[in-house]
Short mmCIF file of C-alpha atoms and ligand atoms in Angstrom, two decimals:
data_model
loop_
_atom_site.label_atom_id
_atom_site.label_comp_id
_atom_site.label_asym_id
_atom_site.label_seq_id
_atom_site.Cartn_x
_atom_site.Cartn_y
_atom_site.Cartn_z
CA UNK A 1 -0.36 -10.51 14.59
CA UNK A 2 -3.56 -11.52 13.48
CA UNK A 3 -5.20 -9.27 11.43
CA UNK A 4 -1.99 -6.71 10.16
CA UNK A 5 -5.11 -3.80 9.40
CA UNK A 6 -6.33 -4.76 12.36
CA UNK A 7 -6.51 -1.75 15.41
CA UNK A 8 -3.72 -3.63 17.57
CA UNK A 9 -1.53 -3.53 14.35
CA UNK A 10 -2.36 0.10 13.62
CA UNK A 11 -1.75 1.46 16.69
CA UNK A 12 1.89 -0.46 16.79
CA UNK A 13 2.68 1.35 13.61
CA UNK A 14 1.05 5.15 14.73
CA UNK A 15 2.95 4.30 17.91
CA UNK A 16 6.53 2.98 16.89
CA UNK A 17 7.05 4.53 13.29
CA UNK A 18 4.09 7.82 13.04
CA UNK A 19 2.90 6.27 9.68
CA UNK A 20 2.88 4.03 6.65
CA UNK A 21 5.51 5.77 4.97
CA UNK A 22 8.66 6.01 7.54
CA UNK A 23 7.05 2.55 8.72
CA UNK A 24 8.13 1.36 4.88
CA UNK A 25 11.37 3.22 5.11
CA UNK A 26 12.50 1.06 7.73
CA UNK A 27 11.83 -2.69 6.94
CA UNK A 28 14.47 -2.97 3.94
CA UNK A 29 16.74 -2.46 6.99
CA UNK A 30 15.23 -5.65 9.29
CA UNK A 31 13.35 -7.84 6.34
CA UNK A 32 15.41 -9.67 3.82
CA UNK A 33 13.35 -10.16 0.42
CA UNK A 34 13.61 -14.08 1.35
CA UNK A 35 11.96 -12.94 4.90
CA UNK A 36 9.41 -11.23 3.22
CA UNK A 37 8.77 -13.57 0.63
CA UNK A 38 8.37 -16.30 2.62
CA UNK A 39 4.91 -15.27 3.88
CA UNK A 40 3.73 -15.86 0.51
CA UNK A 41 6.10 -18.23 -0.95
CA UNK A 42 4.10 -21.71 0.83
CA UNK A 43 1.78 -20.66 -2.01
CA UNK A 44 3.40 -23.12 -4.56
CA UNK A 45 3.27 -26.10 -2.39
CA UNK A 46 0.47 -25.97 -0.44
CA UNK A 47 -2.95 -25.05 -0.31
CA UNK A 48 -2.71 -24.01 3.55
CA UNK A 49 -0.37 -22.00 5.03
CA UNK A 50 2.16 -24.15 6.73
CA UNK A 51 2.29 -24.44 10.77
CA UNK A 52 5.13 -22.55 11.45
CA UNK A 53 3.72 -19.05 9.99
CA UNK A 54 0.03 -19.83 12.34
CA UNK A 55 1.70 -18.64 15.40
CA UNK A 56 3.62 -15.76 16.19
CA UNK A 57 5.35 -15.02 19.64
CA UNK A 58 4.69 -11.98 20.38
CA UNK A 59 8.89 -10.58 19.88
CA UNK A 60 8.28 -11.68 16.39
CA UNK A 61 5.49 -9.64 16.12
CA UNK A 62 6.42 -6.60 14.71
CA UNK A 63 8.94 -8.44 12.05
CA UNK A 64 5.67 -10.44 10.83
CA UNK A 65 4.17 -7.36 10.42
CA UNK A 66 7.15 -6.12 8.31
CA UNK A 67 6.97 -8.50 6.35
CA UNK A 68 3.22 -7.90 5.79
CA UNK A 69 4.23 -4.99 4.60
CA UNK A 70 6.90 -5.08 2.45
CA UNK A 71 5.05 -6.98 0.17
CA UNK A 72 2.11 -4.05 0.13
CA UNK A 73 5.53 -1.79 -0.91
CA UNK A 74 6.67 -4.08 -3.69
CA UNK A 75 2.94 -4.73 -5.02
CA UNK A 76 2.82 -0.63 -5.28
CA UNK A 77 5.04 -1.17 -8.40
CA UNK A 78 2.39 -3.64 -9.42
CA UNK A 79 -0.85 -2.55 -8.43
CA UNK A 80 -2.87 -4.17 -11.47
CA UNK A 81 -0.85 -7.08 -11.79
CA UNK A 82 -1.37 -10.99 -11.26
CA UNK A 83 1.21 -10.79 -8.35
CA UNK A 84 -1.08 -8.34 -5.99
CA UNK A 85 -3.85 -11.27 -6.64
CA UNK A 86 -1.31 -13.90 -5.60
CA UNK A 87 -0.10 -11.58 -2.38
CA UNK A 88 -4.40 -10.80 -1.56
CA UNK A 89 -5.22 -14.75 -1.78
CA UNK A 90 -1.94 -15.98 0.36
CA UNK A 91 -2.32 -13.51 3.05
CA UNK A 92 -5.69 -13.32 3.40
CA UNK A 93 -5.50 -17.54 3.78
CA UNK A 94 -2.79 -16.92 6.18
CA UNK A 95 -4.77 -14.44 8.26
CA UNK A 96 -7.67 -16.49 8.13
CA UNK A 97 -6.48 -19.47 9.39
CA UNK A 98 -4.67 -17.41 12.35
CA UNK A 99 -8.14 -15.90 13.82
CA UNK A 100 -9.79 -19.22 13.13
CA UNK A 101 -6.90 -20.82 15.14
CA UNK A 102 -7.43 -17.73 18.09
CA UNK A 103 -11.32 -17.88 17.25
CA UNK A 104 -11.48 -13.76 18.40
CA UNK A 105 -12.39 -11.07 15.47
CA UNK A 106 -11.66 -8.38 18.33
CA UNK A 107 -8.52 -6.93 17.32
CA UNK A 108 -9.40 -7.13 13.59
CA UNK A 109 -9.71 -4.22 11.30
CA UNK A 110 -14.21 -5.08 11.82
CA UNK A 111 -15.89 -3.42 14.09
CA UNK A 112 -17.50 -6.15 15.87
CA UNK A 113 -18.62 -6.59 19.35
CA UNK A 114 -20.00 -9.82 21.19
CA UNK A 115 -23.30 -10.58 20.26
CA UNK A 116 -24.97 -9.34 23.31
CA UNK A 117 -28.86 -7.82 24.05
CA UNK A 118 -30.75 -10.95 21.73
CA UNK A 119 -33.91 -11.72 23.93
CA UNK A 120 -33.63 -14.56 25.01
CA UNK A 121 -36.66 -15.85 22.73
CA UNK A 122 -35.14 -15.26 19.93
CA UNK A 123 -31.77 -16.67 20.24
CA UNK A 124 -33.34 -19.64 21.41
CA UNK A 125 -34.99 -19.94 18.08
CA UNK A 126 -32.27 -18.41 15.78
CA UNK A 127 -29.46 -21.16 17.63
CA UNK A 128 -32.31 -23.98 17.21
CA UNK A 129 -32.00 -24.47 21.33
CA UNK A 130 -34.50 -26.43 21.61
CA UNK A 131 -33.41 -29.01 19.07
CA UNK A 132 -31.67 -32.00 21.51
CA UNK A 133 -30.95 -33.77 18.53
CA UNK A 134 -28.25 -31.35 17.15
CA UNK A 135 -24.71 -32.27 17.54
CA UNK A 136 -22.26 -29.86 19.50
CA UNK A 137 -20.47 -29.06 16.88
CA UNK A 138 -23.50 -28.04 14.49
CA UNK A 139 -24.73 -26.13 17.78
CA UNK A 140 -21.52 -24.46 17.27
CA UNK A 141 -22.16 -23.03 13.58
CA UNK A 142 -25.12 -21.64 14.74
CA UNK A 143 -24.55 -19.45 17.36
CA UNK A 144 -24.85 -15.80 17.29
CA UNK A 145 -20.93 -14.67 18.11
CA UNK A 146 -21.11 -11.10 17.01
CA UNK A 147 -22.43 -8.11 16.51
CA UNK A 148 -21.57 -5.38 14.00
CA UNK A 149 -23.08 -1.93 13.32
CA UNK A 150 -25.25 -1.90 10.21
CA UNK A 151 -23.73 0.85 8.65
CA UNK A 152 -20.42 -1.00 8.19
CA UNK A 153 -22.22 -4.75 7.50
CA UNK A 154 -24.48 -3.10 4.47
CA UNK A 155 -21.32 -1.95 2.76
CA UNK A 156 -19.36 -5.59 2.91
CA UNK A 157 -22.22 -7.88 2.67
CA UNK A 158 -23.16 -9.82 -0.62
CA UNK A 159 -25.53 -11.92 0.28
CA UNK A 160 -29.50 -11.48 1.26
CA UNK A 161 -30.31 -9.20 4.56
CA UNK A 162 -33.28 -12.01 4.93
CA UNK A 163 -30.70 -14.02 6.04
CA UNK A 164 -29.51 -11.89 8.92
CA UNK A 165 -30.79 -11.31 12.38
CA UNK A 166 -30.91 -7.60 12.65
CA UNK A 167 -31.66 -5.44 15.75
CA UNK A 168 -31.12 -1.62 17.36
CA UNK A 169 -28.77 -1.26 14.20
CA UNK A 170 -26.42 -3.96 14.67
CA UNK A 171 -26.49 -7.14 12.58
CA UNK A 172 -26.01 -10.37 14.56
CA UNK A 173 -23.70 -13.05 12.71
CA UNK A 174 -22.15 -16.28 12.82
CA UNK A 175 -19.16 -17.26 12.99
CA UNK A 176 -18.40 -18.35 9.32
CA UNK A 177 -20.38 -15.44 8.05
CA UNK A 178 -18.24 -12.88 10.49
CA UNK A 179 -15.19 -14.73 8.47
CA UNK A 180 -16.35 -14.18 5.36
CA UNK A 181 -17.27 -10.41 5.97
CA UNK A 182 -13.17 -10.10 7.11
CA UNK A 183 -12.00 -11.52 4.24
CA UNK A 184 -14.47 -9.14 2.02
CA UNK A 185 -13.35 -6.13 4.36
CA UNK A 186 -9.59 -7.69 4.33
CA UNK A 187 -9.44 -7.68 0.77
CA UNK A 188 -11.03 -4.08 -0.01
CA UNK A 189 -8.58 -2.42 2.74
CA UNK A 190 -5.54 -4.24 0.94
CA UNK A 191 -6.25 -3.45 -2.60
CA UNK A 192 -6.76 0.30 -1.22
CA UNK A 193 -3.25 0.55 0.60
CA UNK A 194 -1.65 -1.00 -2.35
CA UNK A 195 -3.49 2.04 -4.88
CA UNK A 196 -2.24 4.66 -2.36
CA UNK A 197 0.68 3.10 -1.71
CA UNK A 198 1.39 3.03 -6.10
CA UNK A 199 0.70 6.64 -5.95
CA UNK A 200 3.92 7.33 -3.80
CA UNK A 201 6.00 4.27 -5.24
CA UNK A 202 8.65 7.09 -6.57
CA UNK A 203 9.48 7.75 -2.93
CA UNK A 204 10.10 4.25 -1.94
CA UNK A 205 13.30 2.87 -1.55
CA UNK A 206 14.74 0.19 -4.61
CA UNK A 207 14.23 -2.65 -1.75
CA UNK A 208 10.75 -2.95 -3.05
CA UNK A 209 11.34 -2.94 -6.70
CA UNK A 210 13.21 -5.92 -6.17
CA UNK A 211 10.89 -7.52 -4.30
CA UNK A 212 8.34 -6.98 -6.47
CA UNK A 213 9.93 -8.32 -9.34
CA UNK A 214 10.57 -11.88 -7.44
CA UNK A 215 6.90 -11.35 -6.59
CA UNK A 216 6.78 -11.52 -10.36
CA UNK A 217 8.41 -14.94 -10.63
CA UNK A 218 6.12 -16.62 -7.81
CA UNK A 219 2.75 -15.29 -9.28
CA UNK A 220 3.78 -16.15 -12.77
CA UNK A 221 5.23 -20.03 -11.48
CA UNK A 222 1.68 -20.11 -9.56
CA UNK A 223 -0.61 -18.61 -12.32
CA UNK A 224 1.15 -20.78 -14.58
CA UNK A 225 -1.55 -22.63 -16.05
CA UNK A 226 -4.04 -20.11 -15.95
CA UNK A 227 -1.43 -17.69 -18.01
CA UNK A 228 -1.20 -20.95 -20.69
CA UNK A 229 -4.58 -21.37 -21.08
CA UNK A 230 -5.63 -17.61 -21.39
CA UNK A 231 -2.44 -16.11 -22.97
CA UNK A 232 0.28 -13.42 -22.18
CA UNK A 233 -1.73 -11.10 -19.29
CA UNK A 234 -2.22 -7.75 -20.81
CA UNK A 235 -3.36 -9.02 -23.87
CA UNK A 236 -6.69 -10.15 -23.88
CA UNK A 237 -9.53 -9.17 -25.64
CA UNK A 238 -11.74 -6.79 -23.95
CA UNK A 239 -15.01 -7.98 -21.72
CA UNK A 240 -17.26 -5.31 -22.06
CA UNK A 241 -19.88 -7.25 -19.84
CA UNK A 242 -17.25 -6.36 -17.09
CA UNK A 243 -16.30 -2.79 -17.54
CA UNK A 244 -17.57 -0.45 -14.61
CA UNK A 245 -20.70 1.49 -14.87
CA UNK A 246 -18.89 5.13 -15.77
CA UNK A 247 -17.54 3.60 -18.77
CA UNK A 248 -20.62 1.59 -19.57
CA UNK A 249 -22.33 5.16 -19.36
CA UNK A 250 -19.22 6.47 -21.83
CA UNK A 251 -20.17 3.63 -24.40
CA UNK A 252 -23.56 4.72 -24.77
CA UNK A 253 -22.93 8.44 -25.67
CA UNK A 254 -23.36 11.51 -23.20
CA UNK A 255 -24.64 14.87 -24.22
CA UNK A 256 -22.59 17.69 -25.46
CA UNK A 257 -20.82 19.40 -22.12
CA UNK A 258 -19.72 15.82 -21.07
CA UNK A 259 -18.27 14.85 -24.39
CA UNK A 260 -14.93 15.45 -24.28
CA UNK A 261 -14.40 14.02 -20.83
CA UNK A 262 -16.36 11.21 -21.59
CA UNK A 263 -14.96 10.18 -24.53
CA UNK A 264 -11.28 11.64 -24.96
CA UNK A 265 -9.98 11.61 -21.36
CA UNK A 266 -12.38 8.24 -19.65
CA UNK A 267 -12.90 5.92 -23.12
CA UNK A 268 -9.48 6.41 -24.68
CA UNK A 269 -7.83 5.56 -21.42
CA UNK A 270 -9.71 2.76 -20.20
CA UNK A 271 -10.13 1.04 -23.13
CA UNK A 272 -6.39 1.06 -24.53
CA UNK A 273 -4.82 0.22 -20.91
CA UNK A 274 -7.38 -2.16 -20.50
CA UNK A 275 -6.65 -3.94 -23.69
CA UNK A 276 -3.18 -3.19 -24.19
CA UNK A 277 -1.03 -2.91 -20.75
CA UNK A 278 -3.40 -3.58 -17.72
CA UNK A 279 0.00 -3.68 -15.34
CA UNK A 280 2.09 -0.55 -16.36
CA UNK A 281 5.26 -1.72 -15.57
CA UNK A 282 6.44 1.92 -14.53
CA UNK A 283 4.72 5.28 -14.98
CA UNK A 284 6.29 6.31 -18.01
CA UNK A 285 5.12 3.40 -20.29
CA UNK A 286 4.32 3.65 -24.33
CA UNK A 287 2.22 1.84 -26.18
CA UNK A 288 5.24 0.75 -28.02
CA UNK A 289 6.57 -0.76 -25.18
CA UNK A 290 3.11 -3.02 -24.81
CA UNK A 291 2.77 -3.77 -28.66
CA UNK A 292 4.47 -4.68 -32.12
CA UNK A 293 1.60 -3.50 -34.02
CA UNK A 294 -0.72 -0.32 -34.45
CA UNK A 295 -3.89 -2.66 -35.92
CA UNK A 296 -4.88 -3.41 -32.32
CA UNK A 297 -5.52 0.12 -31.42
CA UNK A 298 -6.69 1.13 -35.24
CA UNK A 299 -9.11 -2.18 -35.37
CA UNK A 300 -10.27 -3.04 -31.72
CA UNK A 301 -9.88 0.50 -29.56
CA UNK A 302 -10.64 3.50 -32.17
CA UNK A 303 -13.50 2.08 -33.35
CA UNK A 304 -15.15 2.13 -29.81
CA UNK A 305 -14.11 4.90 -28.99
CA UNK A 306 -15.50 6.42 -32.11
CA UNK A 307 -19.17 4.90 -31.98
CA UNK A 308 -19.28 6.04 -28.25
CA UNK A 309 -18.48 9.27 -29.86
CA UNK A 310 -21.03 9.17 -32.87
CA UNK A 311 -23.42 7.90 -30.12
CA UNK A 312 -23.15 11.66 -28.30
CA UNK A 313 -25.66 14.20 -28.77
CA UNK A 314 -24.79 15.77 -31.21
CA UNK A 315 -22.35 13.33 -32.03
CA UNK A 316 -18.32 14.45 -30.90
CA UNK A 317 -16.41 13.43 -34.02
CA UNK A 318 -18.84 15.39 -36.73
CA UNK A 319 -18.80 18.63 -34.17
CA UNK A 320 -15.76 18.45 -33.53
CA UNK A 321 -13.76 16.43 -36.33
CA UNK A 322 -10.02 17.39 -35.06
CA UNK A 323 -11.09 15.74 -31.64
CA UNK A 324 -9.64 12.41 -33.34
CA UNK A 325 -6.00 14.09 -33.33
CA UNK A 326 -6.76 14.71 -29.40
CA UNK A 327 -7.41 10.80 -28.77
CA UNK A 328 -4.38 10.33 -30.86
CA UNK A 329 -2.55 12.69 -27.58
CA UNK A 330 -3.74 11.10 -25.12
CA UNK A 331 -2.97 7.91 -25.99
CA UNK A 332 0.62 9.36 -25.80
CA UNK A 333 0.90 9.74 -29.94
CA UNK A 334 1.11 13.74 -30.02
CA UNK A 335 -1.40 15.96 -32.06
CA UNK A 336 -1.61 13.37 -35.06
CA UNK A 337 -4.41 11.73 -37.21
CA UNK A 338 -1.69 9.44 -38.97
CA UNK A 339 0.88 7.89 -36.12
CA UNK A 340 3.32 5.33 -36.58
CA UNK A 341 4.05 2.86 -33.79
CA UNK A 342 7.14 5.38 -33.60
CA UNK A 343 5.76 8.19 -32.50
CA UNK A 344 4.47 6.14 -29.38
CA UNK A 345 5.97 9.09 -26.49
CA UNK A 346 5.65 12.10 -28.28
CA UNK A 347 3.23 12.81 -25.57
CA UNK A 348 2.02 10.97 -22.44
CA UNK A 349 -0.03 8.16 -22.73
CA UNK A 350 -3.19 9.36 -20.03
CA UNK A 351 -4.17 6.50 -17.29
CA UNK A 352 -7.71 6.30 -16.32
CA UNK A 353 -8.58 8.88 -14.16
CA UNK A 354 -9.62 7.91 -10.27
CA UNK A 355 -13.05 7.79 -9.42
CA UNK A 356 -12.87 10.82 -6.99
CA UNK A 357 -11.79 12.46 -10.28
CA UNK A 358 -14.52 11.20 -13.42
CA UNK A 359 -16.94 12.22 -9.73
CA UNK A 360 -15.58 16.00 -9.94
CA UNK A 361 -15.78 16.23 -13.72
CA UNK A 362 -18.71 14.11 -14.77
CA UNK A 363 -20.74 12.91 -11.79
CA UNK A 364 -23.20 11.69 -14.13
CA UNK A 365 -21.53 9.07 -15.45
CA UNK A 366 -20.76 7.37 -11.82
CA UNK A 367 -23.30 5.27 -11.15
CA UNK A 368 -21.20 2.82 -9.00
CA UNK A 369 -22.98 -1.15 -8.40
CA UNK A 370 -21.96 -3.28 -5.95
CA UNK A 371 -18.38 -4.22 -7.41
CA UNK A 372 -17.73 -0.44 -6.86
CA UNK A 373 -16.89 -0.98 -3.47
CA UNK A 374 -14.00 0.14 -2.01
CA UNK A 375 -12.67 0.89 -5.99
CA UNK A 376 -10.61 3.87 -6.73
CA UNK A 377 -9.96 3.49 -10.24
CA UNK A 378 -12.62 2.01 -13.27
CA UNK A 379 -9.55 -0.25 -14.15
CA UNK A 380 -9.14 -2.00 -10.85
CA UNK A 381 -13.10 -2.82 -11.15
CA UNK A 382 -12.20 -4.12 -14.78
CA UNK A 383 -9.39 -5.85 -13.53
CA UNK A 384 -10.80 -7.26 -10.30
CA UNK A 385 -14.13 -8.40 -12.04
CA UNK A 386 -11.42 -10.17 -14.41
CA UNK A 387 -10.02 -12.20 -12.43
CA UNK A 388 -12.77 -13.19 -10.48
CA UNK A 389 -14.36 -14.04 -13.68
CA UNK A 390 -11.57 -16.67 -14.63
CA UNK A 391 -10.72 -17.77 -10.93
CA UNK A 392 -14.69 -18.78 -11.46
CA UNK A 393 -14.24 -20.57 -14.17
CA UNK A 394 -10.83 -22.52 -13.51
CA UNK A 395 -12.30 -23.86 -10.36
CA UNK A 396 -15.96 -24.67 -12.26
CA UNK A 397 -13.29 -26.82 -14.67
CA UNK A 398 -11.75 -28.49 -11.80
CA UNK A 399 -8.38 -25.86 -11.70
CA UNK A 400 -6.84 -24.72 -8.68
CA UNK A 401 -6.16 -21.41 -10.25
CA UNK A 402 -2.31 -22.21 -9.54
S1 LIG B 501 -17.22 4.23 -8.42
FE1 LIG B 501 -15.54 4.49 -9.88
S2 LIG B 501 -15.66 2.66 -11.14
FE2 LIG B 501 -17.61 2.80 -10.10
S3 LIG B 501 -18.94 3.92 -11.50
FE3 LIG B 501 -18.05 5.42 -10.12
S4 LIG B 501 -16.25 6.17 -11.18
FE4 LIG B 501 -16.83 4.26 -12.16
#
């Protein structure tokens, strides 16, 4: 299969199993987690997939695409974790080099068409026709392979529309730059399945709780270094440079019916799973279970959240003084002003709401950039922007990230 969000793929799963869910009810009865695993597992070795996983005969077809996605299943009891990076970066490599093997985008999950009705003219210029000079395979790079409505480029494209040939609403692309707008589109469509597919992890069968705690051991043995060099995950220090635009908008005070939203349910949330447990290992989890020690929330998150709040109009804390004891609840303490790590579970400790949600309750405070994309939580922004920050950086300092 070469693209498993691709239509061919979707259609094999509408047609054989109705949807996602009985589709994921199945596989722990065909896929082994050494089957499954091994899709990923080259990872540690190698920094291309090997040559037996490039082609697929087409019986095997369906059992590739099991395995696909039993590891979306096991990374729903992970979704913020290092291992659904690990599971994005080998399988979008191993798709990759599949359609670059087949050299066809037309069963992938773009909408793309051939890149027919150029005048003539202007492909001539655009694949520098005239130019005898040019070798074959330069020709090659340049040529106009595809076309793909606008509406769908504008939302995956990074890069400058000066550089794109655009006409009667399509944009016409080359072949690397068709690549690169699968693996954007790739990417956004798997970190979406994987957030709907956490939502309904209670339903799924214990095959993919094991799974994903193997997918543990791999991501930790290939983040390795990177987890050396910038400590335990779940731990660090907060980058407020990186935080999403709602909570940027949080930080800088709101005005009085926003308040409490703002700054009790958003803030509080964001800030102390950001800082203190950015991979929940289950739903359930108390702060005690992330920390040793109350200073981190009483020195690093309650003072934010309290200048956010004295930065309100009128300012939340001085209105409303007892809205302390409410952060205090919602970061799972009970009604308190004066907790003990103890009393960590004496009431749930609130996760960030979705975006559809802070979008019903405070639309003004969603003012989503570019990194917004596809995002259906503030933390997964936090968390994505994260790690692309220190993937960055390893490879500026010569790291392979693994
Ligand atoms: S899209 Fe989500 S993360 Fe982005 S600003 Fe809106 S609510 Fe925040």
């Amino acid at each position: 299969m070469l693209d498993p969000f691709g239509r061919e793929a979707q259609e094999l799963i509408r047609r054989e199993f109705g949807d996602l869910l009985v589709l994921l009810e199945k596989i722990p009865g065909s896929v082994s987690l050494g089957e499954a695993l091994s899709l990923v597992r080259w990872m540690l070795e190698s920094k291309e997939p090997p040559e037996e996983l490039l082609t697929v005969d087409s019986l095997d077809e369906l059992m590739d695409l099991f395995r696909f996605y039993a590891l979306l299943g096991a990374l729903a009891f992970s979704p913020y974790g290092l291992e659904v990076e690990f599971v994005r970066e080998a399988t979008s490599k191993l798709y990759r080099a599949r359609i670059e093997r087949k050299r066809s985008l037309e069963e992938s999950l773009l909408k793309v068409k051939p890149a027919e009705g150029i005048p003539e003219r202007d492909r001539k210029i655009l694949e520098r026709a005239m130019d005898r000079s040019l070798p074959e395979e330069e020709r090659e790079k340049l040529r106009l392979k595809y076309r793909i409505p606008l509406s769908e480029f504008i939302g995956l494209w990074e890069g400058s529309l000066k550089d794109v040939y655009i006409r009667g609403g399509y944009a016409y692309l080359r072949w690397n730059d068709v690549l690169k707008l699968w693996e954007m589109a790739f990417e956004r469509r798997f970190d979406r399945a994987v957030s709907l597919l956490s939502d309904v992890r209670d339903e799924l069968p214990e095959f993919y709780e094991r799974l994903a705690g193997e997918l543990e051991k791999l991501a930790g043995e290939y983040f390795k270094e990177r987890l050396e060099k910038l400590g335990k995950v779940g731990t660090k220090p907060l980058r407020f440079e990186l935080f999403p635009p709602c909570v940027k908008e949080a930080l800088k005070g709101v005005p009085a019916g926003m308040r409490n939203y703002a700054i009790t349910v958003l803030l509080t949330s964001f800030l102390s799973y950001a800082r203190l447990c950015p991979n929940p290992p289950r739903k359930d989890v108390r702060i005690k279970d992330c920390v040793s020690d109350l200073r981190v929330v009483e020195e690093e998150i309650l003072p934010v959240i309290i200048e956010a709040g004295n930065r309100c109009k009128p300012p939340l804390f001085e209105d409303q003084p007892h809205e302390i004891k409410n952060i205090w609840y919602h970061l799972g303490f009970g009604l308190t002003d004066k907790p003990t790590l103890e009393d960590s579970g004496n009431s749930t400790w609130y996760f960030p709401p979705n975006c559809d949600k802070i979008r019903a309750n405070a639309p003004q405070l969603c003012k989503p950039d570019k990194h917004c994309r596809g995002i259906k939580n503030p933390l997964t922004y936090y968390l994505r922007r994260l790690a692309r920050e220190e993937k960055s950086g390893e490879n500026q300092g010569g790291d392979n990230g693994g």
